Coordinates of N, CA and C and ligand atoms in Angstrom, one line a residue:
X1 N 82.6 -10.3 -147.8 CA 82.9 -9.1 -147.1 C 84.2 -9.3 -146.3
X2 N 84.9 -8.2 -146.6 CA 86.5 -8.6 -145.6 C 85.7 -8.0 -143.9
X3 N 86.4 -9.0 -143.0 CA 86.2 -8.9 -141.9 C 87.3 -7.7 -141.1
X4 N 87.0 -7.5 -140.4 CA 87.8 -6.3 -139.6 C 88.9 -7.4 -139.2
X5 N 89.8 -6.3 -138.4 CA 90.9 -7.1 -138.1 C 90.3 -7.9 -136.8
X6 N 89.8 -7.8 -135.8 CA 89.7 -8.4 -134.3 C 88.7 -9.6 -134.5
X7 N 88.1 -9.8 -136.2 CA 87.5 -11.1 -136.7 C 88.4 -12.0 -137.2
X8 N 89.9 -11.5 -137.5 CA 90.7 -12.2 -138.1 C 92.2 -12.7 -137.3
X9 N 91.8 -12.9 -136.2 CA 92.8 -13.5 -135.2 C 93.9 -14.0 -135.2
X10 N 94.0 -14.7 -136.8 CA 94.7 -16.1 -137.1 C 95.5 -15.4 -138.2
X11 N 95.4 -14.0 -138.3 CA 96.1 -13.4 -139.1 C 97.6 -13.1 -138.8
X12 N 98.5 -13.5 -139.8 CA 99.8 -14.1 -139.5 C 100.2 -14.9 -139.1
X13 N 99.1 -15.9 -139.0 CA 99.8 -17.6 -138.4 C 99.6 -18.4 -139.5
X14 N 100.8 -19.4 -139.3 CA 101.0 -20.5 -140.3 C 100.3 -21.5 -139.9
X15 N 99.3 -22.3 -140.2 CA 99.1 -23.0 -139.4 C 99.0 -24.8 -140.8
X16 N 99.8 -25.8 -140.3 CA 99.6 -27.2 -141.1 C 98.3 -28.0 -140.4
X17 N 97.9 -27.8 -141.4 CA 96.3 -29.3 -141.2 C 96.3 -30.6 -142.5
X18 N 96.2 -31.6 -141.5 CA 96.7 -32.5 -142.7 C 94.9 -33.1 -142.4
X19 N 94.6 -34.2 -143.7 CA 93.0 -34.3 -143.4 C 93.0 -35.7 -144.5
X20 N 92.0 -36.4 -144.3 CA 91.3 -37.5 -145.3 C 92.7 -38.8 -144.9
X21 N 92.2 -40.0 -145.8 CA 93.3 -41.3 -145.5 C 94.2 -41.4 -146.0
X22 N 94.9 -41.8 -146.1 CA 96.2 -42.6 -146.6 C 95.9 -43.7 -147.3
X23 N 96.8 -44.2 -148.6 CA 96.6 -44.8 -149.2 C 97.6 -45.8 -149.1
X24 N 98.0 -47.0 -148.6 CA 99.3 -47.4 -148.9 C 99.1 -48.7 -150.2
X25 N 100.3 -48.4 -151.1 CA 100.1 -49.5 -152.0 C 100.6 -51.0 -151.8
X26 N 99.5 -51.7 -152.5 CA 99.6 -53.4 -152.5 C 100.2 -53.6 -153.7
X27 N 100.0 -53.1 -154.5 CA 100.6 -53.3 -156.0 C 100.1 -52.2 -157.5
X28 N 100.7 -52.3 -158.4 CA 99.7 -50.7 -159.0 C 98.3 -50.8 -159.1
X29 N 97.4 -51.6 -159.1 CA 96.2 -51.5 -159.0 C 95.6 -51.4 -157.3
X30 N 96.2 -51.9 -156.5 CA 95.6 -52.0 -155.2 C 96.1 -51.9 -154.0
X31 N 95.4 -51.0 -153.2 CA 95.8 -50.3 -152.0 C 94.8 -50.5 -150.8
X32 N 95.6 -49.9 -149.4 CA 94.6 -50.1 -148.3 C 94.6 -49.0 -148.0
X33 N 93.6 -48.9 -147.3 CA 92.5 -47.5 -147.1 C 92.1 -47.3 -145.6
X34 N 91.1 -46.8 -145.6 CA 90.1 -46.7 -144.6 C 89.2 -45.4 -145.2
X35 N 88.0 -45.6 -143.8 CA 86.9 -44.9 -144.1 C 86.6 -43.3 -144.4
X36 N 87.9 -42.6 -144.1 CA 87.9 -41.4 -144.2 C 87.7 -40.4 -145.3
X37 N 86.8 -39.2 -144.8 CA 86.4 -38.5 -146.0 C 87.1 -37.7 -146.2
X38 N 87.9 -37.0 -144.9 CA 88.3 -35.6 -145.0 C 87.3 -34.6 -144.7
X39 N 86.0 -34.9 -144.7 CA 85.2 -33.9 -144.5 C 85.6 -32.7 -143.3
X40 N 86.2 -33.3 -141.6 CA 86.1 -32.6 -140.4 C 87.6 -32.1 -141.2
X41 N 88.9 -32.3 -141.6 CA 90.1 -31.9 -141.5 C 90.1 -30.6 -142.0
X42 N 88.9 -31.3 -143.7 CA 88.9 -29.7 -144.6 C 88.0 -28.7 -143.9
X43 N 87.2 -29.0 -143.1 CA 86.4 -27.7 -142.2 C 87.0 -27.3 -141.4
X44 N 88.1 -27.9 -140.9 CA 89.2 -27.6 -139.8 C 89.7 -26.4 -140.4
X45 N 90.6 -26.8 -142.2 CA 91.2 -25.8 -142.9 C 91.1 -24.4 -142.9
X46 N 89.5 -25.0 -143.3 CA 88.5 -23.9 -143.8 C 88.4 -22.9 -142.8
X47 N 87.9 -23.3 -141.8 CA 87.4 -22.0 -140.6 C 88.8 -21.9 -140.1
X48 N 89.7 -21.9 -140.3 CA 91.2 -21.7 -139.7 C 91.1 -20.2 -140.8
X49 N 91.1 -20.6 -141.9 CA 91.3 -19.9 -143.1 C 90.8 -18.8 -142.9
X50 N 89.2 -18.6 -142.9 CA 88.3 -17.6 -142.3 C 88.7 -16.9 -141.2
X51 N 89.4 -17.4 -140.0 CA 89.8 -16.7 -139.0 C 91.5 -15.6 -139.5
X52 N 91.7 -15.9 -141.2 CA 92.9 -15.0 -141.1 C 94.3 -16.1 -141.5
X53 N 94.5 -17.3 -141.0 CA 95.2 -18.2 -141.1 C 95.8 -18.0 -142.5
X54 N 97.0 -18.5 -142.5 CA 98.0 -18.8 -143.7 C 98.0 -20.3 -143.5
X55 N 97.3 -21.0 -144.1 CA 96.6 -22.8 -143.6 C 97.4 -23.8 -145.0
X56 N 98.0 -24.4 -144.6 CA 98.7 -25.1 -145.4 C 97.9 -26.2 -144.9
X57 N 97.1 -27.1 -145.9 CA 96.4 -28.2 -145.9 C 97.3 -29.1 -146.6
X58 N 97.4 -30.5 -145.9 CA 98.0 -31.8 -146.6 C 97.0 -32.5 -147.0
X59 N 96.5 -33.0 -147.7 CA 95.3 -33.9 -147.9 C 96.2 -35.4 -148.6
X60 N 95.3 -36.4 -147.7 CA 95.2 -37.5 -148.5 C 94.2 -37.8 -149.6
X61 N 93.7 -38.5 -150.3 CA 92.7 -38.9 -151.6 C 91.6 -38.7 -151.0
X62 N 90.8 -37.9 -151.8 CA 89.4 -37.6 -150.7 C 88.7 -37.1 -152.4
X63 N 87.3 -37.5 -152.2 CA 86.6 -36.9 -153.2 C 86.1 -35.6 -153.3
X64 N 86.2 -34.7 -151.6 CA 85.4 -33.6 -151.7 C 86.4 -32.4 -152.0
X65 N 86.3 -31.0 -152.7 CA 87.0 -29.8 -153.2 C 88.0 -29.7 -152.3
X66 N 88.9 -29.2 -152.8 CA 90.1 -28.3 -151.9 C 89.2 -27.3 -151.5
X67 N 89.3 -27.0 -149.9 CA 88.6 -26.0 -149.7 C 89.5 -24.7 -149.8
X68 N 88.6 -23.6 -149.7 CA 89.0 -22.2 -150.2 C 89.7 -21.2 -149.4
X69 N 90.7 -20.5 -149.9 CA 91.7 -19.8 -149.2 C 92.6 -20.5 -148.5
X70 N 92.8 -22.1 -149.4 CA 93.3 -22.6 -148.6 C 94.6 -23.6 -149.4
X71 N 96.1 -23.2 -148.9 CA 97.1 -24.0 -150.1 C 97.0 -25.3 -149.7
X72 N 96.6 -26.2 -150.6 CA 96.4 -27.8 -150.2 C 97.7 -28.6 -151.1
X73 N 97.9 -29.4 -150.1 CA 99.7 -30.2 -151.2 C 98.7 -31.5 -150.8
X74 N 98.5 -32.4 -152.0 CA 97.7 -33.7 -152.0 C 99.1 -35.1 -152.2
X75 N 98.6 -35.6 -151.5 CA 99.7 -37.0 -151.1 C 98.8 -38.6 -151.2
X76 N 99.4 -39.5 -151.2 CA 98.9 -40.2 -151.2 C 99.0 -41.2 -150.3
X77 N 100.6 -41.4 -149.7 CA 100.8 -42.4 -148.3 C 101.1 -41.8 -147.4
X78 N 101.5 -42.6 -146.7 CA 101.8 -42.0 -144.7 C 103.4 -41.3 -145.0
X79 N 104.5 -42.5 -145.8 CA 105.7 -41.4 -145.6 C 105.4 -40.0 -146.6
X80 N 104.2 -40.2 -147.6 CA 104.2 -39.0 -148.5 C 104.1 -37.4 -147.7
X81 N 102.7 -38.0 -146.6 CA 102.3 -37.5 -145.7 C 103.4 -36.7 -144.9
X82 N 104.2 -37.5 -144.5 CA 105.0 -37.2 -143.3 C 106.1 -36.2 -143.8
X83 N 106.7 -36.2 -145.2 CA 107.2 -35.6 -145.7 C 106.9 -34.2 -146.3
X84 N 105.9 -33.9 -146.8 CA 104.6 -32.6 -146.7 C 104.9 -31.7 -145.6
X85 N 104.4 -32.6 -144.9 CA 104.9 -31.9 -143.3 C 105.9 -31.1 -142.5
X86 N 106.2 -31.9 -143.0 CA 107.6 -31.7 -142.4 C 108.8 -30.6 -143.5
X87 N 108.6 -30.6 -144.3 CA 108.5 -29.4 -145.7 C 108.2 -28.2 -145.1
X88 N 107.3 -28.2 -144.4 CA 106.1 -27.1 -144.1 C 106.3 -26.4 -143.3
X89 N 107.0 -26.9 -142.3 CA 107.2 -26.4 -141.5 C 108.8 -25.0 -141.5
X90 N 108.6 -24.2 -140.5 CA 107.8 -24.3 -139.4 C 106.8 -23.5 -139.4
X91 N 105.8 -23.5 -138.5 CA 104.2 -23.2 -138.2 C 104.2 -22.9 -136.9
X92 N 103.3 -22.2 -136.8 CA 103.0 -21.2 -135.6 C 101.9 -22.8 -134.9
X93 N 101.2 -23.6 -135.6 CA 100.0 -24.4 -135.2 C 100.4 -25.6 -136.1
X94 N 100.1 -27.0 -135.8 CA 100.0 -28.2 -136.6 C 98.7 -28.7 -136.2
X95 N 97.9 -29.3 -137.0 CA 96.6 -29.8 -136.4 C 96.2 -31.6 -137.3
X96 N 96.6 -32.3 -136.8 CA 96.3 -34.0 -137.5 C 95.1 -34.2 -137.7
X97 N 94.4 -34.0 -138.2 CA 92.9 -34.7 -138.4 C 93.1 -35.5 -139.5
X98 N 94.2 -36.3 -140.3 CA 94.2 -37.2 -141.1 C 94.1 -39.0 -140.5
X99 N 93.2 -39.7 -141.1 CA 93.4 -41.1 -140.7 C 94.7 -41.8 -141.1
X100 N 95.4 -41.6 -140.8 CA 96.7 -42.4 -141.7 C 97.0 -43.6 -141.8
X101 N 97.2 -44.4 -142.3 CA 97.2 -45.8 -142.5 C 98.4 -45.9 -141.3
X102 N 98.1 -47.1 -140.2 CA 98.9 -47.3 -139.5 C 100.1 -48.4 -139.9
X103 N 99.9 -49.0 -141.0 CA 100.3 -50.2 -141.4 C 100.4 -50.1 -143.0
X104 N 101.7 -50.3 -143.9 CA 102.0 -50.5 -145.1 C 102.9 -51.9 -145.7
X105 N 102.2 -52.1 -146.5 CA 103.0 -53.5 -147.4 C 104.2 -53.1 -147.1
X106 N 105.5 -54.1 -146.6 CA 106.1 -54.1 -146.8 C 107.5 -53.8 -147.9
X107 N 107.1 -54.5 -148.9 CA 107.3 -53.8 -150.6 C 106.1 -54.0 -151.6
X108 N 106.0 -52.7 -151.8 CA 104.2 -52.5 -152.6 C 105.0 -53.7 -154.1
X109 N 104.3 -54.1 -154.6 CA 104.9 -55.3 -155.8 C 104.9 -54.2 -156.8
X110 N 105.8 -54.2 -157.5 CA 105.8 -53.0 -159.0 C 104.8 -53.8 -160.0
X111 N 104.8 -55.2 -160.5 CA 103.5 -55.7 -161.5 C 102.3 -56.4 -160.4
X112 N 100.9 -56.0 -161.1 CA 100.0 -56.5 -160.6 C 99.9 -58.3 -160.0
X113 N 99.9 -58.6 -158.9 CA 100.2 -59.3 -158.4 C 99.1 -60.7 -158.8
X114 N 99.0 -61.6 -159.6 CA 98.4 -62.7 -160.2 C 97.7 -63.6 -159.2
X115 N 96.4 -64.3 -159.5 CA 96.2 -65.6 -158.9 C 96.9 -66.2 -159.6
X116 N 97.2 -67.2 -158.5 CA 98.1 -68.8 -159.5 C 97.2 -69.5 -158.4
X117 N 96.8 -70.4 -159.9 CA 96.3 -71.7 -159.5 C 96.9 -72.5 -158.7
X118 N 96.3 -73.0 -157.3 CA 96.8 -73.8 -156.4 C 97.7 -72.8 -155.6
X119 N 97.9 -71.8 -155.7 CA 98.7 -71.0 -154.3 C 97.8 -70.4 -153.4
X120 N 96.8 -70.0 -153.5 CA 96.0 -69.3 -152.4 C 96.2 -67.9 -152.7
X121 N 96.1 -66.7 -151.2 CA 96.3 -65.4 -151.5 C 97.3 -65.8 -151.3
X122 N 98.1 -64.0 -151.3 CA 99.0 -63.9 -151.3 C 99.2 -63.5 -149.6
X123 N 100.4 -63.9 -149.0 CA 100.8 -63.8 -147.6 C 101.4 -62.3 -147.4
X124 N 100.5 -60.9 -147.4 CA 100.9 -59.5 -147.4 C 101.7 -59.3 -145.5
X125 N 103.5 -59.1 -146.0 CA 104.1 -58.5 -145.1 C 103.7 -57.3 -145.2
X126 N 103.5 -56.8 -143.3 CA 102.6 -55.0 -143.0 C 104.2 -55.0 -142.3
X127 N 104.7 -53.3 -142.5 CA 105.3 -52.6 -141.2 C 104.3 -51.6 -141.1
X128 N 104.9 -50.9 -140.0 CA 104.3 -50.3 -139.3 C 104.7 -48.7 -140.0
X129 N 103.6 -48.0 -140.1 CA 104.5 -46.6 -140.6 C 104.6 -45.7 -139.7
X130 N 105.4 -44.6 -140.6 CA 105.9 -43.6 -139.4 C 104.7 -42.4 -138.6
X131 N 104.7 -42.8 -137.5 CA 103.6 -41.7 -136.5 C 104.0 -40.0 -136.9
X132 N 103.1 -39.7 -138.1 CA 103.3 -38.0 -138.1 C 103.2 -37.2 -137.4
X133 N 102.3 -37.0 -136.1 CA 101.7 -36.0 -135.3 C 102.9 -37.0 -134.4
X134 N 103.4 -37.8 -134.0 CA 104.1 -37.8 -132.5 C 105.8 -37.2 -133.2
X135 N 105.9 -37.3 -134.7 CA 107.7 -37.0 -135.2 C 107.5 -35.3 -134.7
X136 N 106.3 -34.6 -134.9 CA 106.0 -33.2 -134.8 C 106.1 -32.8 -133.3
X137 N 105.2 -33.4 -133.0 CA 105.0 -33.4 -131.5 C 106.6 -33.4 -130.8
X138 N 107.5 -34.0 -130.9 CA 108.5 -34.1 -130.8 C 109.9 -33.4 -131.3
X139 N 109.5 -32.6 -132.4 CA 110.3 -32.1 -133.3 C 111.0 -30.7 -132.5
X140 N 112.3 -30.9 -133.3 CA 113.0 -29.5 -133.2 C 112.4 -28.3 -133.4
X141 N 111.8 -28.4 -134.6 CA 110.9 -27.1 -134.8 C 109.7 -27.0 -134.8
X142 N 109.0 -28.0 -133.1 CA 108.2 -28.1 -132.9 C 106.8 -26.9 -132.7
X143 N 105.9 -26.6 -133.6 CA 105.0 -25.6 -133.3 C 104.3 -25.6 -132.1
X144 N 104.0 -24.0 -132.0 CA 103.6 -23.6 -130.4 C 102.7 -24.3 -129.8
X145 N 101.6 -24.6 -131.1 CA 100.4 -25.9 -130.7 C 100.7 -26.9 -131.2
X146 N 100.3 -28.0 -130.7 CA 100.2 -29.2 -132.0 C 98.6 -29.8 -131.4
X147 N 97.9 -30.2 -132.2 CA 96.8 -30.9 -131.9 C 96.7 -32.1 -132.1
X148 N 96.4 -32.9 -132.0 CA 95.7 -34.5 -132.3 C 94.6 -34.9 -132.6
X149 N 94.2 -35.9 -132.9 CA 92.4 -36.7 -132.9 C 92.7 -37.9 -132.8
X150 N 91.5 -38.4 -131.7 CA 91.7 -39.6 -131.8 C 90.5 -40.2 -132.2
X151 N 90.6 -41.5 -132.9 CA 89.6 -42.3 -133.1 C 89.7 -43.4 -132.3
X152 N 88.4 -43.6 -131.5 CA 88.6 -44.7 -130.8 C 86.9 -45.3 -130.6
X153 N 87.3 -46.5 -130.7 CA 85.6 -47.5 -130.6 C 85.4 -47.6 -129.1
X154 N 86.1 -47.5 -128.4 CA 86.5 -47.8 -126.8 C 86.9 -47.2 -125.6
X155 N 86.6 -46.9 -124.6 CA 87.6 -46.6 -123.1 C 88.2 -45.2 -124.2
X156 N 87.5 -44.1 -124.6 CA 88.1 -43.0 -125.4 C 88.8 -42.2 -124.7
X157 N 88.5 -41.7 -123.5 CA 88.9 -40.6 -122.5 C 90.3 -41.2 -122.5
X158 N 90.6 -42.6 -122.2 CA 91.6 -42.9 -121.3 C 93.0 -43.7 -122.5
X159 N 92.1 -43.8 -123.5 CA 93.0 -43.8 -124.8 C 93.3 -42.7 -125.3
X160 N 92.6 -41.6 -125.5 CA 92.9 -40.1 -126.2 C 94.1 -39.7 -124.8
X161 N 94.0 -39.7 -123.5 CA 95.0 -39.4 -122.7 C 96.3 -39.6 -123.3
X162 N 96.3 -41.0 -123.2 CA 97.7 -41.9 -123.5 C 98.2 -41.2 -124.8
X163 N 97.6 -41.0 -126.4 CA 97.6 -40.6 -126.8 C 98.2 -39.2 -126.8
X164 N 97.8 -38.4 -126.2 CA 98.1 -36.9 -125.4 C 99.8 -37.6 -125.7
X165 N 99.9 -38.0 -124.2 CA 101.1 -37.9 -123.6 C 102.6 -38.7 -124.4
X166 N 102.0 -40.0 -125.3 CA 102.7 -40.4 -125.9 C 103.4 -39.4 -127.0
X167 N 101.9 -38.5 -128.1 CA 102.8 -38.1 -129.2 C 102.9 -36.8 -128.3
X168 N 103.1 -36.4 -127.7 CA 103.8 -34.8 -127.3 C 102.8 -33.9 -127.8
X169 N 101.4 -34.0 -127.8 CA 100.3 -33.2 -128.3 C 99.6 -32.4 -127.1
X170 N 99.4 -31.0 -127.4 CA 98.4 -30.0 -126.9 C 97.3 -30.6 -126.3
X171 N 97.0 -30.8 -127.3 CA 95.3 -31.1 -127.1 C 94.7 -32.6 -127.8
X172 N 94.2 -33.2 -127.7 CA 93.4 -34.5 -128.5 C 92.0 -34.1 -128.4
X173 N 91.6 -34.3 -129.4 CA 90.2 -34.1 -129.8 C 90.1 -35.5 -130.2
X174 N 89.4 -35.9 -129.1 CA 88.8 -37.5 -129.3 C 87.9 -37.7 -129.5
X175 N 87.2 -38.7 -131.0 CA 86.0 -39.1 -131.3 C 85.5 -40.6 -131.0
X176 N 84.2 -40.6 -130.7 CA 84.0 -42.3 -130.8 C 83.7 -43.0 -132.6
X177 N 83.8 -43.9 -132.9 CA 84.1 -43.4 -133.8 C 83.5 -45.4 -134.1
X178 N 82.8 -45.4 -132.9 CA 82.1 -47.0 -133.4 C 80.5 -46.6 -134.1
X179 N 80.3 -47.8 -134.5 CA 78.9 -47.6 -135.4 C 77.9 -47.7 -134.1
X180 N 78.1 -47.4 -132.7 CA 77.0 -47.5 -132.0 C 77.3 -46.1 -131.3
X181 N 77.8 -45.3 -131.6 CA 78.3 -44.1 -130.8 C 76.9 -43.3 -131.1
X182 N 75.8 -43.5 -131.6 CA 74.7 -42.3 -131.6 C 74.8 -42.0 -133.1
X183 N 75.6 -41.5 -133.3 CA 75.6 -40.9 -134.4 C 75.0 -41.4 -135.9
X184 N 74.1 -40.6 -136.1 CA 73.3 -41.5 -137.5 C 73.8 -40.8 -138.9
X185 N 73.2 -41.5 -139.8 CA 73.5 -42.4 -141.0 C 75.0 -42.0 -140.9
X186 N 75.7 -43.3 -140.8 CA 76.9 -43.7 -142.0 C 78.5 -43.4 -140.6
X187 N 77.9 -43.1 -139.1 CA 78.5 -42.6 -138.2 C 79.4 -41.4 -138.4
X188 N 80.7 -41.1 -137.5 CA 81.6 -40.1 -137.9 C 82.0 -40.5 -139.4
X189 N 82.9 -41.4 -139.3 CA 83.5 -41.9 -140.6 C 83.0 -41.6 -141.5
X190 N 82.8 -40.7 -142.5 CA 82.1 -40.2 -143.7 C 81.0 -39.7 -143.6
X191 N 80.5 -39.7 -142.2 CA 79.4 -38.8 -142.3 C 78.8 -37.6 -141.8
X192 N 78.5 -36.7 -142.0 CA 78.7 -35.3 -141.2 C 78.7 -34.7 -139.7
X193 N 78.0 -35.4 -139.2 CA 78.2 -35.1 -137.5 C 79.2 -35.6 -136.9
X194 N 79.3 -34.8 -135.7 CA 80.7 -35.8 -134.9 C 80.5 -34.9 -133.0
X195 N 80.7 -36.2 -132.5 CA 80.8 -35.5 -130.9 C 81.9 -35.8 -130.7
X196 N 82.7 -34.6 -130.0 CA 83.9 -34.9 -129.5 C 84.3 -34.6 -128.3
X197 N 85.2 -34.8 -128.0 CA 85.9 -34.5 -126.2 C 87.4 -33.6 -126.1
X198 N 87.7 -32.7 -125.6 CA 88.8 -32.1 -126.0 C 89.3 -32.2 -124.8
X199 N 90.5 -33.0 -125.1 CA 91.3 -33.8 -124.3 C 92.9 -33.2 -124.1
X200 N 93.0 -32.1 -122.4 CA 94.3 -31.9 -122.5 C 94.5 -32.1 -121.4
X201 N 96.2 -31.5 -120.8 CA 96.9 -32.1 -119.6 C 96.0 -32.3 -118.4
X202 N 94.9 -30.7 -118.3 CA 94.5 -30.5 -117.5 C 92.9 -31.1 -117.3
X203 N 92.7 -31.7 -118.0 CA 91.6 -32.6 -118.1 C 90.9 -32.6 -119.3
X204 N 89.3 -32.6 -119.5 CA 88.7 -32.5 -121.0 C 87.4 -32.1 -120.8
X205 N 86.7 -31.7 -122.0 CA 86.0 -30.8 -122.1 C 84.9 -31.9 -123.0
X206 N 84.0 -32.4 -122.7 CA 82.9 -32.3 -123.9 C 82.1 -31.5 -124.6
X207 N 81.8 -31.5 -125.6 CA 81.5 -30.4 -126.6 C 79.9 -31.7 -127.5
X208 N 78.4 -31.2 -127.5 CA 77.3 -31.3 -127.9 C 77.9 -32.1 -129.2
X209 N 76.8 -33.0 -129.3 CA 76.7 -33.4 -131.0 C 76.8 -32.3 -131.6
X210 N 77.6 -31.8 -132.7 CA 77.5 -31.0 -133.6 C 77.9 -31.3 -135.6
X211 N 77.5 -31.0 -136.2 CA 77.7 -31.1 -137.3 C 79.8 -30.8 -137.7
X212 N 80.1 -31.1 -138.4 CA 81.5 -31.5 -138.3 C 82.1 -29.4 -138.8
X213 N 81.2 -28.8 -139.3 CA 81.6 -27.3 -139.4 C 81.4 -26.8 -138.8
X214 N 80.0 -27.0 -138.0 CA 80.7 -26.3 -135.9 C 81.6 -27.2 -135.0
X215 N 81.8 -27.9 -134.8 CA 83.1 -28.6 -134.5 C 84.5 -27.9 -135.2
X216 N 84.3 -27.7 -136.3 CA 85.6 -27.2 -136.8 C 85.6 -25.6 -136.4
X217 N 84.5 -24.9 -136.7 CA 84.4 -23.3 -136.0 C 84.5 -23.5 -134.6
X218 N 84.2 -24.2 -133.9 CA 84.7 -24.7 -132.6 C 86.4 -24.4 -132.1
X219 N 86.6 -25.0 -132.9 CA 88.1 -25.6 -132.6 C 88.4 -24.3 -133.1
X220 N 88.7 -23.7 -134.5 CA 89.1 -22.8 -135.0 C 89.5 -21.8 -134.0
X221 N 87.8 -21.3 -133.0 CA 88.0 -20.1 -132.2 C 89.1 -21.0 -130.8
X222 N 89.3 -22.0 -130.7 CA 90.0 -22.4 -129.7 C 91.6 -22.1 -129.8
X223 N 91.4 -22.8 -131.3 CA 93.3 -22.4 -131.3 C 93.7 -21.1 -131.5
X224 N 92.7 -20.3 -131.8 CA 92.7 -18.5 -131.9 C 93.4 -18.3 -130.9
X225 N 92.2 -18.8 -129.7 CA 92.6 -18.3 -128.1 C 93.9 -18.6 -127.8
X226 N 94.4 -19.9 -127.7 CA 95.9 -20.6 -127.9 C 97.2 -19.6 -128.6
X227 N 96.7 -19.2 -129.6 CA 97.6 -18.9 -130.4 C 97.7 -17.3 -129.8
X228 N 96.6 -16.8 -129.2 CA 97.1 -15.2 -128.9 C 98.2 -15.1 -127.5
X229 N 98.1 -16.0 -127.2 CA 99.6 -15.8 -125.8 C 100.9 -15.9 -126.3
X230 N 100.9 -16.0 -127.9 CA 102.2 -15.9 -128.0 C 102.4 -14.8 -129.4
X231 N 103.9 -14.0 -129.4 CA 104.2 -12.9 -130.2 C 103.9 -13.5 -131.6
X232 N 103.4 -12.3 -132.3 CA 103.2 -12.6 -133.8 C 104.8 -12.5 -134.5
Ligands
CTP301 N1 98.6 -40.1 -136.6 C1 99.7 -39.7 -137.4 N2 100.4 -40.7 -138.0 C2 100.2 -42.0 -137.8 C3 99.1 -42.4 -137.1 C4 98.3 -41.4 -136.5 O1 99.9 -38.5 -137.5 N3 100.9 -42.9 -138.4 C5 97.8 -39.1 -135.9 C6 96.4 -38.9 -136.4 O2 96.3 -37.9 -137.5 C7 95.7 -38.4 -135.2 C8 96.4 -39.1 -134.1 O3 97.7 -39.4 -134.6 O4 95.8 -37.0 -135.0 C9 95.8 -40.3 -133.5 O5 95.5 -41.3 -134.5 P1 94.9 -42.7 -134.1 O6 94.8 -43.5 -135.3 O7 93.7 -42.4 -133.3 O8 96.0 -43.2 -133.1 P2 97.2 -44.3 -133.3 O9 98.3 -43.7 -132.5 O10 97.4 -44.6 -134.7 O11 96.6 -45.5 -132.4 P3 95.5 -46.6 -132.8 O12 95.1 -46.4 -134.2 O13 96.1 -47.9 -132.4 O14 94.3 -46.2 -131.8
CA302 CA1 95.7 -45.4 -136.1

């Protein structure tokens, strides 16, 4: 059923959500990762979408559907990532919920990289890759919102701050994101629940355990609110 218009808030906003890990390559067979499903970024999409949104989704490698009503451009590393983005713009809203590999081989090897007898592993040079949400956060054609997330096992409040103020972000939506945070089977990291803290200048908000698609209809109706103080 089409919703009336004063259901559809987000109608005329561009808004970029990027979601799931990064992949960086070791060589053509093998890459580093992390635990990320994409599950909260695409429900981020999704209920953006529902609220009216023009939702340009970046995804990294993720097993679950492109969600619906929603243009998704799929990537595979952090610069692939960064460049997506930055394409995309400009946006009324930017929202990071991707894990992005903080760290890439230095030069991924073009042929599969061999044991040799008597050498050991191989000694893998990491740089460091480029921070997407702080280039944005910072940008010329910086959007009206930008959001964040933080993952943190530790001192969350006081790392998601730092965070805040470092990349030039609205808001941080900070998760714990250790295997002892409460959260059962499989914790946040791939698995459906997630409690978070919504982390801005003015201080932060905790928000109930909730399943990662009220969390995302959470957030959705927030950046609605955000986004109506300014001209369509
Ligand atoms: N992020 C990003 N590009 C990166 C690293 C992180 O856009 N290269 C974004 C994430 O999408 C998230 C936020 O920055 O919105 C915080 O990510 P997180 O990994 O928690 O923070 P880092 O700055 O990478 O710090 P650390 O991993 O050391 O805690
Ligand atoms: Ca990181």
């Amino acid at each position: 059923a089409l919703l009336e218009p004063a259901e559809r808030p987000l109608a005329g906003r561009r808004i970029i959500v990027t979601s799931g890990p990064t992949h960086e390559p070791i060589d053509p067979v093998r890459y580093i990762a992390n635990r990320s499903s994409g599950k909260q970024g695409h429900a981020i999409a999704a209920a953006l979408a529902r609220l009216g949104a023009d939702v340009q989704l970046v995804s990294g490698p993720v097993t679950i559907p492109d969600p619906a009503g929603v243009s998704t451009t799929h990537v595979e590393s952090a610069r692939q990532m960064r460049e997506a983005v930055e394409g995309l713009l400009p946006a009324d809203a930017a929202i990071f919920v991707a894990a992005v590999a903080d760290w890439r081989t230095a030069d991924a090897a073009g042929e599969k990289i061999k044991k040799v007898a008597g050498e050991g592993p191989p000694a893998l040079q990491m740089v460091e890759n480029p921070d997407i949400l702080a280039g944005i956060g910072h940008h010329a054609r910086r959007p009206f919102l930008v959001v964040g997330f933080a993952a943190e096992t530790q001192d969350v409040l006081k790392n998601a701050k730092a965070k805040l103020d470092r990349k030039g972000a609205d808001l941080i939506v900070a998760n714990d994101v250790s295997h002892d945070s409460g959260i059962g089977p499989g914790g946040v990291m791939g698995g459906d629940r997630n409690r978070v803290r919504i982390v801005s200048k003015t201080g932060a908000e905790e928000w109930p355990e909730l399943t990662k698609d009220e969390v995302a209809e959470r957030l959705a109706a927030l950046i609605a609110g955000r986004l109506q103080a300014i001209e369509t």
